[in-house]
Structures are given as C-alpha cells and as structure tokens.
Short mmCIF file of C-alpha atoms and ligand atoms in Angstrom, two decimals:
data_model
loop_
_atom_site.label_atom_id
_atom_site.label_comp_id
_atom_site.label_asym_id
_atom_site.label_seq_id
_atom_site.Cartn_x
_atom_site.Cartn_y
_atom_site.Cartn_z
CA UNK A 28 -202.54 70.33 122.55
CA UNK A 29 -200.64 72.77 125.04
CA UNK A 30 -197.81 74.73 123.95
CA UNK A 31 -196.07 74.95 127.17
CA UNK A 32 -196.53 73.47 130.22
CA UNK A 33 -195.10 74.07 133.79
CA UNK A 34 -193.92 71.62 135.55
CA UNK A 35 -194.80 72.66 139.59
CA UNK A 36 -191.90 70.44 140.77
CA UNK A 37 -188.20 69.56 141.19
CA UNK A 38 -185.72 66.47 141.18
CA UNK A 39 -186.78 63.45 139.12
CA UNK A 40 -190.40 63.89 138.79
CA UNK A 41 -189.34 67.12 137.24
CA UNK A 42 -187.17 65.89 134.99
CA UNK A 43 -189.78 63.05 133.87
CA UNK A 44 -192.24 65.59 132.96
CA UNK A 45 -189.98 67.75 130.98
CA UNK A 46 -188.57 64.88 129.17
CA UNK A 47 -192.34 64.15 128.35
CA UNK A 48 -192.92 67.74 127.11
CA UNK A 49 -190.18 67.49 124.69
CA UNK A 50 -191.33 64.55 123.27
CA UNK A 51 -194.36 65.84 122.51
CA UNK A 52 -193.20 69.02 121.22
CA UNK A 53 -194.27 71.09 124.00
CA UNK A 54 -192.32 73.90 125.49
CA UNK A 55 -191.66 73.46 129.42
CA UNK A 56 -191.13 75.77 132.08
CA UNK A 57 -189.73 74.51 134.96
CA UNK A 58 -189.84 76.81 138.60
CA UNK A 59 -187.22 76.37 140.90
CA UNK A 60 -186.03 77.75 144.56
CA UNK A 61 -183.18 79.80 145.51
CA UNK A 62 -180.56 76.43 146.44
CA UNK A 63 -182.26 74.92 143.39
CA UNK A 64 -180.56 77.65 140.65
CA UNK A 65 -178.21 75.19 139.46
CA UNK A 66 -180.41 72.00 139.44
CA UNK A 67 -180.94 69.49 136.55
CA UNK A 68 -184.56 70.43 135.92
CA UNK A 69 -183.73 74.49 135.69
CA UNK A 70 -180.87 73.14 132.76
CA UNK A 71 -183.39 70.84 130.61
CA UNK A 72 -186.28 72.94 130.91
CA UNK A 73 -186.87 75.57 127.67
CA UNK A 74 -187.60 77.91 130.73
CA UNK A 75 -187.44 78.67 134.37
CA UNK A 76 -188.67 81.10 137.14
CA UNK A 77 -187.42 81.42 140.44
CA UNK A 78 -190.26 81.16 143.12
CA UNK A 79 -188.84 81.61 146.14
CA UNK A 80 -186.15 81.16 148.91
CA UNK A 81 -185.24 77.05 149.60
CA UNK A 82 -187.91 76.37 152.36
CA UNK A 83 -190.87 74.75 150.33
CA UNK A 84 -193.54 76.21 152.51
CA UNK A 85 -192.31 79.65 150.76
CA UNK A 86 -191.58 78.03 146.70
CA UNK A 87 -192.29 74.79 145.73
CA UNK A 88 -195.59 74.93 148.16
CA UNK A 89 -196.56 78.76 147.00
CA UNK A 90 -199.10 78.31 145.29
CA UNK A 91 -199.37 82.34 144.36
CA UNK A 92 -196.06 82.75 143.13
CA UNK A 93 -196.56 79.17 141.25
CA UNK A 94 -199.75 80.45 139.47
CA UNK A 95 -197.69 84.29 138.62
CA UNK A 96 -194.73 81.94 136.93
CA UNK A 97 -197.28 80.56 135.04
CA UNK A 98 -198.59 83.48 133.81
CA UNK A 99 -195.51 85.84 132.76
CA UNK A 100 -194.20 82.43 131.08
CA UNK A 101 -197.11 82.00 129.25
CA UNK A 102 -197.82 78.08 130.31
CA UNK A 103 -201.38 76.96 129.20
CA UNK A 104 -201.17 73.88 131.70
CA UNK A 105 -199.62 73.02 135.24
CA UNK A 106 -198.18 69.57 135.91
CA UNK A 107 -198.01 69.37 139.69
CA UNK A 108 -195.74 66.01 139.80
CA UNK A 109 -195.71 63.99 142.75
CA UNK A 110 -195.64 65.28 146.73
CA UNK A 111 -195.80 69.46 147.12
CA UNK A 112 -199.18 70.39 145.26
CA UNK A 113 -199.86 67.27 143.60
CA UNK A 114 -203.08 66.40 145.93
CA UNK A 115 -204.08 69.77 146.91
CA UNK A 116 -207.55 70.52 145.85
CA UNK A 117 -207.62 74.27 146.55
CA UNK A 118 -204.31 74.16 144.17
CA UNK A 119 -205.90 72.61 141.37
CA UNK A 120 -209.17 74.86 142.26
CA UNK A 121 -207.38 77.76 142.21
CA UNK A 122 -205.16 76.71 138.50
CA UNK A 123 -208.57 76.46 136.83
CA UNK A 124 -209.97 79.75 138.23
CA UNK A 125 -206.89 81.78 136.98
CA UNK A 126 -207.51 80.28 133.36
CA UNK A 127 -204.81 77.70 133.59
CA UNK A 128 -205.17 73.88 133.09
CA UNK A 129 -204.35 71.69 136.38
CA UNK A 130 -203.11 68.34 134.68
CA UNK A 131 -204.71 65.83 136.90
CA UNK A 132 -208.07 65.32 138.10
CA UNK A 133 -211.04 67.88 138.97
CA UNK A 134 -210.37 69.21 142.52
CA UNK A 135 -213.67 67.52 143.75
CA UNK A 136 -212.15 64.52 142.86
CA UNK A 137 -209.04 65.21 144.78
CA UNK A 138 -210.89 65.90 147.45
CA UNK A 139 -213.74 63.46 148.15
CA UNK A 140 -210.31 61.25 147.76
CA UNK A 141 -208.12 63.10 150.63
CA UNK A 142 -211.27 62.63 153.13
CA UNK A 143 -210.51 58.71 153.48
CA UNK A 144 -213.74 58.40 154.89
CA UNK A 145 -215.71 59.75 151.99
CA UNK A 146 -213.53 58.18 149.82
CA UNK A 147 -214.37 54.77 151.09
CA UNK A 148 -217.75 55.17 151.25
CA UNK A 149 -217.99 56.84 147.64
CA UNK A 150 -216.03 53.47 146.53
CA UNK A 151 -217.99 50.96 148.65
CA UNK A 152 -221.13 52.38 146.73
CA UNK A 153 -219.25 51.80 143.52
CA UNK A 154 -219.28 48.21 144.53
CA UNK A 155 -215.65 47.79 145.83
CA UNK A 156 -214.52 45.66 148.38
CA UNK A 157 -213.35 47.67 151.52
CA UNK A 158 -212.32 46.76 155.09
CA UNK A 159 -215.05 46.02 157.43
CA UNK A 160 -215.38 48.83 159.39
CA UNK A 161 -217.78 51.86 160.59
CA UNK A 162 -219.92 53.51 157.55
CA UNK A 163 -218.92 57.20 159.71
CA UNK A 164 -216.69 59.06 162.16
CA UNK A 165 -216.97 57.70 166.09
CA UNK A 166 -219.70 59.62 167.54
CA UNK A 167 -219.33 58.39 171.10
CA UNK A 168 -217.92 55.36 173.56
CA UNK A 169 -220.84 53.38 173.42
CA UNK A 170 -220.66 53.34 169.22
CA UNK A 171 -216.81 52.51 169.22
CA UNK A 172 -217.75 49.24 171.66
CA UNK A 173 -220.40 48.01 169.75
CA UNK A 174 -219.09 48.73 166.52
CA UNK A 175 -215.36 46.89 167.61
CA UNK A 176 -217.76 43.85 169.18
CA UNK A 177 -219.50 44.07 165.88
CA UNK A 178 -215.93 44.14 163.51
CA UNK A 179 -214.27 41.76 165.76
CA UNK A 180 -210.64 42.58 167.55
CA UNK A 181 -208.07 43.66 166.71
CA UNK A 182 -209.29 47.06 165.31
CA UNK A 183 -207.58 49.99 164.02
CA UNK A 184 -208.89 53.43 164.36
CA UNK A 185 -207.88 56.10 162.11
CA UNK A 186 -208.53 59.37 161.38
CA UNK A 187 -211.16 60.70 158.84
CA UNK A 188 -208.25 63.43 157.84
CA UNK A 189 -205.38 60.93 158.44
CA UNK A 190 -203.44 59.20 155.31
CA UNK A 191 -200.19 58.07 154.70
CA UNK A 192 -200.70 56.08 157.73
CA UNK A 193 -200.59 58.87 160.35
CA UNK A 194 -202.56 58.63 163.04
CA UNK A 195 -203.58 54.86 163.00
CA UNK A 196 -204.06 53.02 166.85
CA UNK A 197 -204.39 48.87 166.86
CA UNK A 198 -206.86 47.85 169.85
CA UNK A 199 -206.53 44.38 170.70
CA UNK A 200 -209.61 44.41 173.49
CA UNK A 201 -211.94 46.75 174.92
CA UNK A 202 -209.86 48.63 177.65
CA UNK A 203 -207.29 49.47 174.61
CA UNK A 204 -210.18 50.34 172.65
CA UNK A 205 -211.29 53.18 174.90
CA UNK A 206 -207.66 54.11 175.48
CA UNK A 207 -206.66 54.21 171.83
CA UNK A 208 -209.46 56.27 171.34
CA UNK A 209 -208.44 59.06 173.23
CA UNK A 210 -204.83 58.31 171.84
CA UNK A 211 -206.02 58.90 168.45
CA UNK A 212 -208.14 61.84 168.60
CA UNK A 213 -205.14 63.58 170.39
CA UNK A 214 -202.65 62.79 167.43
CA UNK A 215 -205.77 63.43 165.28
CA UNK A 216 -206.14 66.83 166.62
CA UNK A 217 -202.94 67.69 166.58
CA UNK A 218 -201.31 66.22 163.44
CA UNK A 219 -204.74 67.45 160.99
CA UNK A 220 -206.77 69.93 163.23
CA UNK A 221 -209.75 67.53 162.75
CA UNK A 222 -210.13 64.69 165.72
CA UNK A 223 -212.68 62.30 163.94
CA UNK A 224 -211.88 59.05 163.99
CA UNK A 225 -213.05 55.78 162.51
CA UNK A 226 -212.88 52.26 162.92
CA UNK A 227 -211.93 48.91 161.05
CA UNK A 228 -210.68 45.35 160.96
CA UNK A 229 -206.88 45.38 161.60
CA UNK A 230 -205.40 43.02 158.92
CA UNK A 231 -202.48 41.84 159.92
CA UNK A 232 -199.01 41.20 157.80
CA UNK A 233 -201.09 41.98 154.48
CA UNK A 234 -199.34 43.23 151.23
CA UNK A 235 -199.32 46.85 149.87
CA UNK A 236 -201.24 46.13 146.47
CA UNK A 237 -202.66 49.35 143.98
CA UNK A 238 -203.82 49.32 140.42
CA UNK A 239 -203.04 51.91 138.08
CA UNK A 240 -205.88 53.92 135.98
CA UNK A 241 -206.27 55.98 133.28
CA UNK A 242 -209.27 57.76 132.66
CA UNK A 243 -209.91 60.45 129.77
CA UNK A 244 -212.72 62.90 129.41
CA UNK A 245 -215.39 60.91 126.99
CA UNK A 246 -216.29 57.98 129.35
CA UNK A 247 -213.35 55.59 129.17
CA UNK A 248 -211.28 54.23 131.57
CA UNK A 249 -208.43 51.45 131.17
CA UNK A 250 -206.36 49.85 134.22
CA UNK A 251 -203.15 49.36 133.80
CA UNK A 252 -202.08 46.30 136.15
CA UNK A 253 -201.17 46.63 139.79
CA UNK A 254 -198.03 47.40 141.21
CA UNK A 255 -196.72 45.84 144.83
CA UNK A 256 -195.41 47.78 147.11
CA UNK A 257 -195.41 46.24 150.46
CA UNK A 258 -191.52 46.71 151.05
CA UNK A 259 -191.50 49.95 152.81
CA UNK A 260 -190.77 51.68 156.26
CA UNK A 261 -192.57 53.97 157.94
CA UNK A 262 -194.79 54.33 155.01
CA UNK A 263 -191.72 55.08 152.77
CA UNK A 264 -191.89 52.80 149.45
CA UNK A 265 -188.37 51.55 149.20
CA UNK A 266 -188.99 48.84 146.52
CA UNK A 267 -191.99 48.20 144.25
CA UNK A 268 -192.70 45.67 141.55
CA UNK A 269 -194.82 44.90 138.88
CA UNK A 270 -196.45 42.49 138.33
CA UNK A 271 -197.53 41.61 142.07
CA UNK A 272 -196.33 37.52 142.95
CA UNK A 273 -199.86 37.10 144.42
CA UNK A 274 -202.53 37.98 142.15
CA UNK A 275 -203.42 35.89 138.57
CA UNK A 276 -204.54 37.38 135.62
CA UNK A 277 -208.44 36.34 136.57
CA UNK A 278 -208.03 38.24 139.51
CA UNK A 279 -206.32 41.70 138.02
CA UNK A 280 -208.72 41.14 135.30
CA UNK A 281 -211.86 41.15 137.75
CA UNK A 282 -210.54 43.83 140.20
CA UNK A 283 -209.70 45.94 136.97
CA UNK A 284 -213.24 46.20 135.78
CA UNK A 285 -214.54 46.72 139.06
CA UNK A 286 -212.27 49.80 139.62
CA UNK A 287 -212.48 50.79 136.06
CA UNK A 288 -216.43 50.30 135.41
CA UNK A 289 -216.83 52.51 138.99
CA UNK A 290 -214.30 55.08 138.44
CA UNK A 291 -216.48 55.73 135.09
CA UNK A 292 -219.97 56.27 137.36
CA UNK A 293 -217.95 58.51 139.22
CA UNK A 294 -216.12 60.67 136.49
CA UNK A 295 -213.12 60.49 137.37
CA UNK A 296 -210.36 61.67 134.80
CA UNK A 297 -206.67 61.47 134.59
CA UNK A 298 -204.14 59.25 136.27
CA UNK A 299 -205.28 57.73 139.42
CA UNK A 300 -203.75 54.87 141.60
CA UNK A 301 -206.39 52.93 143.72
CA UNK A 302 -204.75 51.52 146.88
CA UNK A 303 -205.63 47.85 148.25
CA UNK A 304 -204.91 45.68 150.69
CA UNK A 305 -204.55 42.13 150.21
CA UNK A 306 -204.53 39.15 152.96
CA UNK A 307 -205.73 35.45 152.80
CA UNK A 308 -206.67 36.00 148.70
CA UNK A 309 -209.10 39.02 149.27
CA UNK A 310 -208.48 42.98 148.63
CA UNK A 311 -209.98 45.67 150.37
CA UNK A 312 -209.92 48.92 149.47
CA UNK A 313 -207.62 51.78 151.43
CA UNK A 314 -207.10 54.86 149.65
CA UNK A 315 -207.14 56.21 145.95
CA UNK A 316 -204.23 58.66 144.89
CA UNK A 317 -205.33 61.31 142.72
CA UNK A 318 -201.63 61.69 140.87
CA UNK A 319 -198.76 60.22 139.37
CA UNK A 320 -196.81 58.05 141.47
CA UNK A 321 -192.95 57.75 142.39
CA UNK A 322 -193.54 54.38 141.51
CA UNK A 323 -195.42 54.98 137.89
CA UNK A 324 -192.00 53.34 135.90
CA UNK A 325 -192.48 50.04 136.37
CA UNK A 326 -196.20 50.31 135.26
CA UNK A 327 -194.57 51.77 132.38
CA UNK A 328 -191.92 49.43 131.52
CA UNK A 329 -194.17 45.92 131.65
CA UNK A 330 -196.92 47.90 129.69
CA UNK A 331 -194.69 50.20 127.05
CA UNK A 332 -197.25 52.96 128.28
CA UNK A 333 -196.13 56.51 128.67
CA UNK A 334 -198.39 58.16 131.34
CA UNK A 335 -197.29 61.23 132.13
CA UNK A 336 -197.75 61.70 128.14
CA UNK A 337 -200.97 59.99 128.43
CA UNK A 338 -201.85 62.53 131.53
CA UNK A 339 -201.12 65.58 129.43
CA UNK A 340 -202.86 64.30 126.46
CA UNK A 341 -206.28 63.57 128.67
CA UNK A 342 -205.81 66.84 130.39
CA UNK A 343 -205.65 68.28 126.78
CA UNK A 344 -209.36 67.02 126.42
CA UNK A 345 -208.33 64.02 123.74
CA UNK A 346 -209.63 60.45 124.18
CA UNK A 347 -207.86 57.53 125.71
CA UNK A 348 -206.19 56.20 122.21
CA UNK A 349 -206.18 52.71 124.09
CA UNK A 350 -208.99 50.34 125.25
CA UNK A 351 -208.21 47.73 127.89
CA UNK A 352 -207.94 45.01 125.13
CA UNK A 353 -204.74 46.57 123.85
CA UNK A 354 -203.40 46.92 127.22
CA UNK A 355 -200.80 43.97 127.22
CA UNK A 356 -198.64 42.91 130.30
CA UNK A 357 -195.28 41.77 129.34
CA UNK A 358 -192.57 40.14 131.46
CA UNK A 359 -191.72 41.69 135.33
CA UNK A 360 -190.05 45.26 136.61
CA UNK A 361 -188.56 45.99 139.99
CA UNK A 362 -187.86 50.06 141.28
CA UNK A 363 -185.16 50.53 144.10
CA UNK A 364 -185.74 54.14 145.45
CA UNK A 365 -182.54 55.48 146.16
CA UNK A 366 -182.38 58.24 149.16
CA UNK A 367 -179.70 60.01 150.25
CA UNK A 368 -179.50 58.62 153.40
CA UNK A 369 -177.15 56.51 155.55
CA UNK A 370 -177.76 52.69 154.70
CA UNK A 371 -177.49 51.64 158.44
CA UNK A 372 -178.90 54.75 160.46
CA UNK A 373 -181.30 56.01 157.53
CA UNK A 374 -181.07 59.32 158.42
CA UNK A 375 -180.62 61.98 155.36
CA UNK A 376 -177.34 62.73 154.16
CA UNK A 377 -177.11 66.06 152.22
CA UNK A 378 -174.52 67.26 150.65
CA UNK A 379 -172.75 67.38 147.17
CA UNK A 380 -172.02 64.40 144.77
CA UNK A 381 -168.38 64.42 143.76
CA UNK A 382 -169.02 61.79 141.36
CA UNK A 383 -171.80 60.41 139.29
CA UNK A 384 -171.98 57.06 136.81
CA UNK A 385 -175.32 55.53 136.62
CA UNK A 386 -176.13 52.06 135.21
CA UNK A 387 -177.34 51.20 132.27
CA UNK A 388 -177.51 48.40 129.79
CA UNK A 389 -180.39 46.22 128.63
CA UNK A 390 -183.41 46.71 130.95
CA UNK A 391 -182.39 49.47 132.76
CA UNK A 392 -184.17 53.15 133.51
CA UNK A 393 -182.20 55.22 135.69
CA UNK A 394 -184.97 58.67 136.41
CA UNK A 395 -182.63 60.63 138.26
CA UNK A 396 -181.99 64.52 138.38
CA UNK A 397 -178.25 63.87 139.79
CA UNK A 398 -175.04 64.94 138.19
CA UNK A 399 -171.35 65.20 139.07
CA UNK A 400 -171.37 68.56 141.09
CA UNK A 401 -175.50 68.40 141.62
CA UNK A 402 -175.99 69.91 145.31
CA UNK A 403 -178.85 67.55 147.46
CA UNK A 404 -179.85 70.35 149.74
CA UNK A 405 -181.53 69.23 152.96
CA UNK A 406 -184.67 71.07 152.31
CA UNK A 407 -186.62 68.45 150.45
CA UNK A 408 -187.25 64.58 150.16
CA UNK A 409 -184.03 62.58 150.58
CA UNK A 410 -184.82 60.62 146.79
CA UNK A 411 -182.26 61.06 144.39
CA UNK A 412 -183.32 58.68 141.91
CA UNK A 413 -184.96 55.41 140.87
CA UNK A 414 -183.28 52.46 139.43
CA UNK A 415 -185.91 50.47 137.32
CA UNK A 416 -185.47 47.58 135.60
CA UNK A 417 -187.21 45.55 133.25
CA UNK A 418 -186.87 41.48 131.93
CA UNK A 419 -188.84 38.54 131.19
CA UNK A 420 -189.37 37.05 134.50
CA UNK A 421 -188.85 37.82 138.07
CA UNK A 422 -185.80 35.61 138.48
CA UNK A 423 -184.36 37.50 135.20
CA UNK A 424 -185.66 40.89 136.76
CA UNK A 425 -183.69 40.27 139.95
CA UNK A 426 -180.51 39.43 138.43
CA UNK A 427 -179.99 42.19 136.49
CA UNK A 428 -181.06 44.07 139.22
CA UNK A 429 -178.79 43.16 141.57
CA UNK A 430 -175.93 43.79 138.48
CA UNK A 431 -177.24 46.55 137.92
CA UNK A 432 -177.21 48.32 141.57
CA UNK A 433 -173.26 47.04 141.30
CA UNK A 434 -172.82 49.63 138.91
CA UNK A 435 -173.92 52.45 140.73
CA UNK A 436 -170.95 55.24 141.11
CA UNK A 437 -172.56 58.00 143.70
CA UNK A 438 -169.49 59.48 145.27
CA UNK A 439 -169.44 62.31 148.08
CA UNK A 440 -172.84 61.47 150.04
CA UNK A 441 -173.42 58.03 151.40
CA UNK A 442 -176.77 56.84 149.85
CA UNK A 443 -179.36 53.70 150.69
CA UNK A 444 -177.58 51.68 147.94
CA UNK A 445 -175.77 49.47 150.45
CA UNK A 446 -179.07 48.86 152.28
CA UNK A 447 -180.66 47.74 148.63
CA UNK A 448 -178.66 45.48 147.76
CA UNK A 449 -178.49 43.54 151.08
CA UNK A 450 -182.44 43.29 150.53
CA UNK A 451 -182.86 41.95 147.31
CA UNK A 452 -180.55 39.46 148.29
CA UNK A 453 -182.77 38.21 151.57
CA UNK A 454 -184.33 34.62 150.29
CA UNK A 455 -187.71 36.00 151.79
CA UNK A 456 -187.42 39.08 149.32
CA UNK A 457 -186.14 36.54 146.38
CA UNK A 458 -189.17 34.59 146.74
CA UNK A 459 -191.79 37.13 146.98
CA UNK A 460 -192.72 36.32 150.17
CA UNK A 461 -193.31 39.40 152.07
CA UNK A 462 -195.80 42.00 153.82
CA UNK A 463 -196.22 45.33 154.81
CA UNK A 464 -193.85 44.87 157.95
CA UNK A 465 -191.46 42.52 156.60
CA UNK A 466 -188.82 45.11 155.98
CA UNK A 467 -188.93 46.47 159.50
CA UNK A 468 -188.37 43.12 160.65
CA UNK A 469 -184.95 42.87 158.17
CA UNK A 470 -184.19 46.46 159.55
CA UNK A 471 -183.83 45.15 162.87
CA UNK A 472 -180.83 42.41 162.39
CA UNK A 473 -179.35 44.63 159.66
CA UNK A 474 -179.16 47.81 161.74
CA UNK A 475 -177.79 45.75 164.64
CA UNK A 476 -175.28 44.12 162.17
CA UNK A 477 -176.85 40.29 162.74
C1 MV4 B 12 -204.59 49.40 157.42
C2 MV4 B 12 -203.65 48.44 157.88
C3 MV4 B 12 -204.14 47.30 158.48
N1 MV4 B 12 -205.47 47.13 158.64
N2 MV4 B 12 -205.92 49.17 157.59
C4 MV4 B 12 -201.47 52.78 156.30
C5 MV4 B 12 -201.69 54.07 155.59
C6 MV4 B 12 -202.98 53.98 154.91
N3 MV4 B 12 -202.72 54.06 153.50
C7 MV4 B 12 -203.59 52.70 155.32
N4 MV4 B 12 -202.62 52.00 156.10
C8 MV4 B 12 -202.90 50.81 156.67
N5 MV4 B 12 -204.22 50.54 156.84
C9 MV4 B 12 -206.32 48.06 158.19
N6 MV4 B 12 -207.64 47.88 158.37
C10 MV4 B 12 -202.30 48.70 157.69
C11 MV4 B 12 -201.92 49.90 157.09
C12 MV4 B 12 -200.50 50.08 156.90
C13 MV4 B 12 -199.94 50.18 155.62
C14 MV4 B 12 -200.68 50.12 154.47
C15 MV4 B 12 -200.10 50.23 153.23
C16 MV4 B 12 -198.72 50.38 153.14
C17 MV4 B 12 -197.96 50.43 154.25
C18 MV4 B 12 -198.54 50.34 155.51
C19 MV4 B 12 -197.75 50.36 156.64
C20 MV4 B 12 -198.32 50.28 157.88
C21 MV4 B 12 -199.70 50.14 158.01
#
C-alpha cells in the first residue's frame, strides 16, 4: 500500500479523499492555489504545496507543477478527484511516465471513453444496448438523410468530441436535419476544435440512469447498483438517488452482468460509472465516466461500500476483497448538491460564510469543505457541499430529508437551499415521477414565482 498520496483537488472531493487516506493510514498531501491558503483541505491534509495563483488553468489544471508537488512531497500515488484532471488522459499518461501512480484507470481507458463515439462502439461490441444511431462520424448530406430516414425522426446529432451534453441539435424533419447539421459542426468546431458529428434516435423525457463499477487488476469486476440522476439543469446534477424508482432487482441484476462481464473483456480497472438512458422500460447506453463521481455517497450509503478506499486499494494492485454476491442493497439515499448560488436567479454567489451549522442526526452525511470564516472564491465550481441521507425507504428517505435541509445554518452567501427544499416537496418529485427535463419545467413557475 502507498504511503502518501496526493490528492490533485480542492473543496469536498478533497476532503473525501483525505479523510480516506487517514483511514487507511496513509499520509496525504493536499495542493492548493493562492485564494485557497486557508481552505479546509490545506488544514486536514498531513501536507500541502502551493501550485499556483487562483485561476485553475494556472494550479489546479497544471499538470507540471501538480506532478513537481508530487515529487518534493514524496507522494507514491495521485488521486485526481472529480472535474480538473480527473478525465484527462495525457494527465494520467504523463503521472505514470514520471514514476507516480494515477489512481484511476489506464489513460487508454480514459480515452477510448472521452471519444463518445469510440466509446459506444467499443461498448456496443461488448454487447450493450445503445441508442440507434450511426456506427461513425457524418461523412456527407446524403449519409445524414438516409441514415435519419433509416433511425426515424426526431434525431439528435452530436459531436464525436462533445460530452456533457454540449453540442447536441434535435431535428424533427429533413430541412432541420440539413440545418442542424451545419448548426452543429459550427458549435462542434468551435466548442472542441473537432467538427464530426454523429447521429441518433432522440428519446424524449427519458431518465438519467448510471451504474456504478468497480474493477481491480486480476479480472474481477462487481457493480454496485445504479444511481438516478435525472433531476438536473443544464446538465448540472442537482439531486440524485439511489436506488432508481424504475428499475427491479431482475433488471439491475441483468444490466449489472452485462456491464460487468464486458468491462472485464475490456480491462478496465478502477472506479467507473456507465451512463444510461432509460425510456418505455429499455436502457441505452450514453457515456462511461472514467472517475469518481460527485454523486458516489449515496452508492455508498445503501451499499456500506467505501470507494474511494476501494479506488486506492485497486490502484495499489490488491484484489477486489468483494464479489457481487456480497454486494447487498439496503434501504434508499437521496444527495441535494448545494451551490452557492441564488435559489431564484441561480447565478453564483461568492463570498464568505459568516456562519456555519450543518445537519446531522441519524442518516445524515454532510461532505462539505465549509467552515465559519471559509472564503468561496469565484474561481471554481459553485458546490459547497452535499447533503446525503440515508433510511429504509423512499418515503422515510424524504422525510428526513426534508428535516434535515431545515437544519441547514449557511449564513453570509445565499445558497440553492431554498430552491431544494421547494423541490423535494413538488408531488411529481415525491412520487418519483420525473425525467431529464422535468426540473426545467419546475424552474419555470418557480423562477416566475407561480
Ligand atoms: C441524448 C438525449 C436524448 N436522446 N441522446 C446529454 C449529455 C450526454 N451525456 C448525453 N445527453 C443526452 N443524450 C439521445 N439519443 C438526451 C441527453 C440529455 C441528457 C442526458 C443525461 C442527463 C441529462 C441530459 C440533459 C439533456 C439532454
């Protein structure tokens, strides 16, 4: 096992990996920017290096001076976190090449994953459903018609570099077709220097559903349930849950070998979240995510499963000390990301918190790097912390939820707490009945005040 690790991050995720190190008896180094001197992951850390000035183009994205604070600290291994480096294959190249260990998976992994048109071929070989769609990139006109006649309208075309849902056109018809074409190789171009597109069925109002993996390096593989996170705007997760309301244990059992038993062919190791799409009692493949998620809690809390220990311990070369068989699901866990932000306008509120009380109690995980005094510089994401909770059932889960959220002190920045609570009190929220767009919909009447 490692000695000391660093943890290439800030904020929560930070926090969560250091907390994980200490467990475990291993020394952490945590790396921090100029504004960041005085943040919660510099105190809990055993150490810390400054990498640069608050931009994180020039420190939390520097790779060079990342890779020189791990070597005058000493760290054996680099835990990237979430966001920055996390899914940067020349990152994770480069780690291994300077005699460091990148904890996550092998950069070709990472990226066969970040071309989404690889990746979905690579998985549709593997025997995973995907969405109808072209096998390539849009060579010409003629190709988009026939393949659209072929798919059926609507279609959405999307870009072979895209992700994160940048980049996507709906074409109801033909004329929009050719239109959206040129549309999307523009924003293409632009957003990813690449302008391939590619085409598939547009499903409309589906959920947001992915299934947690671990993988180690002698062959084994276990899922870990899926988590639902269809309430989200502007492909910001707001709230997730495990388990999802729609699927039954036959089906997460099937899709779980599926995913599992192909991930093996392919070799994959480490944590890995494998992104689906779910309409009408069918899932289709979208994307795999080759790192921890913001979301990884409530995975943890309805399975008891640590995995950011369980990602340094595979990195570390041991075995999976699990099989799927003593994987067990119990009861139902809801995250509310909360932002910084103005609950009605949603735009980022930096600034300093004046006062802090979190909630706690049965059930409750509050990963947060916020104190009384903490700075939230505008620099970086506008997530503060997660509120996750944990209880039998969903009803259960939602009530102490909602007491829980009433607990929350966060005084001197306005935050999306307001905005929370009004949603997990909508009946259509309460009863699990939701989609992808749902929460814009809400957005509309609450930002309007109906
Ligand atoms: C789709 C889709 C509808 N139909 N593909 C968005 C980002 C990328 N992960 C895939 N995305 C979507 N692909 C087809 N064929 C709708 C989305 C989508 C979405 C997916 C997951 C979570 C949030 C989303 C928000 C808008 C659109």
């Amino acid at each position: 096992m490692f000695d000391k690790v660093l943890v290439a991050n800030r904020g929560e995720v930070a926090l969560r990996i250091i907390r994980a190190c200490r467990e475990m008896g291993i020394e952490s180094v945590a790396v921090h920017s100029t504004i960041d001197a005085d943040a919660m992951h510099v105190r809990l850390a055993d150490a810390s290096v400054c990498i640069g000035p608050p931009p994180a183009s020039e420190s939390y994205l520097n790779k060079v001076a990342i890779l020189a604070a791990a070597e005058i600290s000493g760290a054996q291994a680099i835990h990237p976190g979430y966001g920055f480096l996390a899914e940067n294959a020349d990152f994770a190249q480069m780690v291994g090449e300077h005699g460091f260990v990148f904890i996550g998976p092998d950069p070709e992994h990472i990226r066969l994953m970040g071309d989404k048109i690889a990746a979905k071929a690579a998985v549709r070989r593997l025997g995973l459903p995907v969405v109808p769609g072209t096998d390539g990139p849009i060579t010409h006109e003629v190709m988009a018609r026939d393949a659209a006649e072929a798919i059926g309208y609507p279609v959405l075309i999307k870009a072979v570099a895209g992700g994160g849902g940048r980049g996507m056109v709906v074409a109801a018809d033909e004329p929009a077709l050719l239109e959206g074409l040129r549309l999307a190789r523009r924003e293409a171009e632009a957003g990813f220097g690449d302008d391939r597109v590619y085409l598939e069925k547009y499903l409309d109002r589906p959920r947001h559903i992915e299934l947690q993996i671990l993988a180690d390096h002698h062959g084994h593989c276990i899922h870990l349930g899926e988590r639902d996170c269809s309430v989200q705007r502007r492909h910001q997760k707001v709230i997730e849950e495990a388990p999802s309301t729609v699927l039954d244990e036959a089906m997460r059992a099937k899709l779980g070998k599926r995913v599992t038993d192909g991930l093996v062919r392919l070799g994959y190791r480490n944590a890995g979240t494998v992104e689906f799409l779910y309409q009408d009692g069918e899932l289709y493949f979208i994307e795999m995510n080759t790192r921890l998620q913001v979301e990884h809690p409530v995975t943890e809390m309805i399975t008891g499963i640590d995995l950011v220990r369980a990602q340094i311990e595979i990195a570390a070369g041991e075995p999976l000390g699990l099989a799927q068989t003593d994987v067990r699901f119990d009861g139902h866990a809801i995250e509310c990301r909360i932002n910084a932000e103005d609950a009605k306008t949603l735009l980022p509120t930096p600034g300093r918190v004046q006062a802090y009380h979190a909630p706690a109690g049965p059930g409750v995980r509050v990963d947060s790097a916020l104190y009384a005094g903490a700075g939230v510089p505008p620099y970086y994401d506008s997530l503060i912390g997660k509120l996750i909770v944990h209880d039998r059932s969903r009803a259960d889960c939602l009530n102490r939820l909602r007491r829980a959220l009433g607990e929350y002190v966060i005084a001197g920045l306005p935050t999306s707490i307001p905005l929370l609570q009004a949603i997990i009190r909508e009946p259509a929220f309460v009863e699990g009945d939701y989609h992808i767009d749902w929460l814009a919909g809400f957005l509309r009447g609450w930002q309007t005040g109906n």
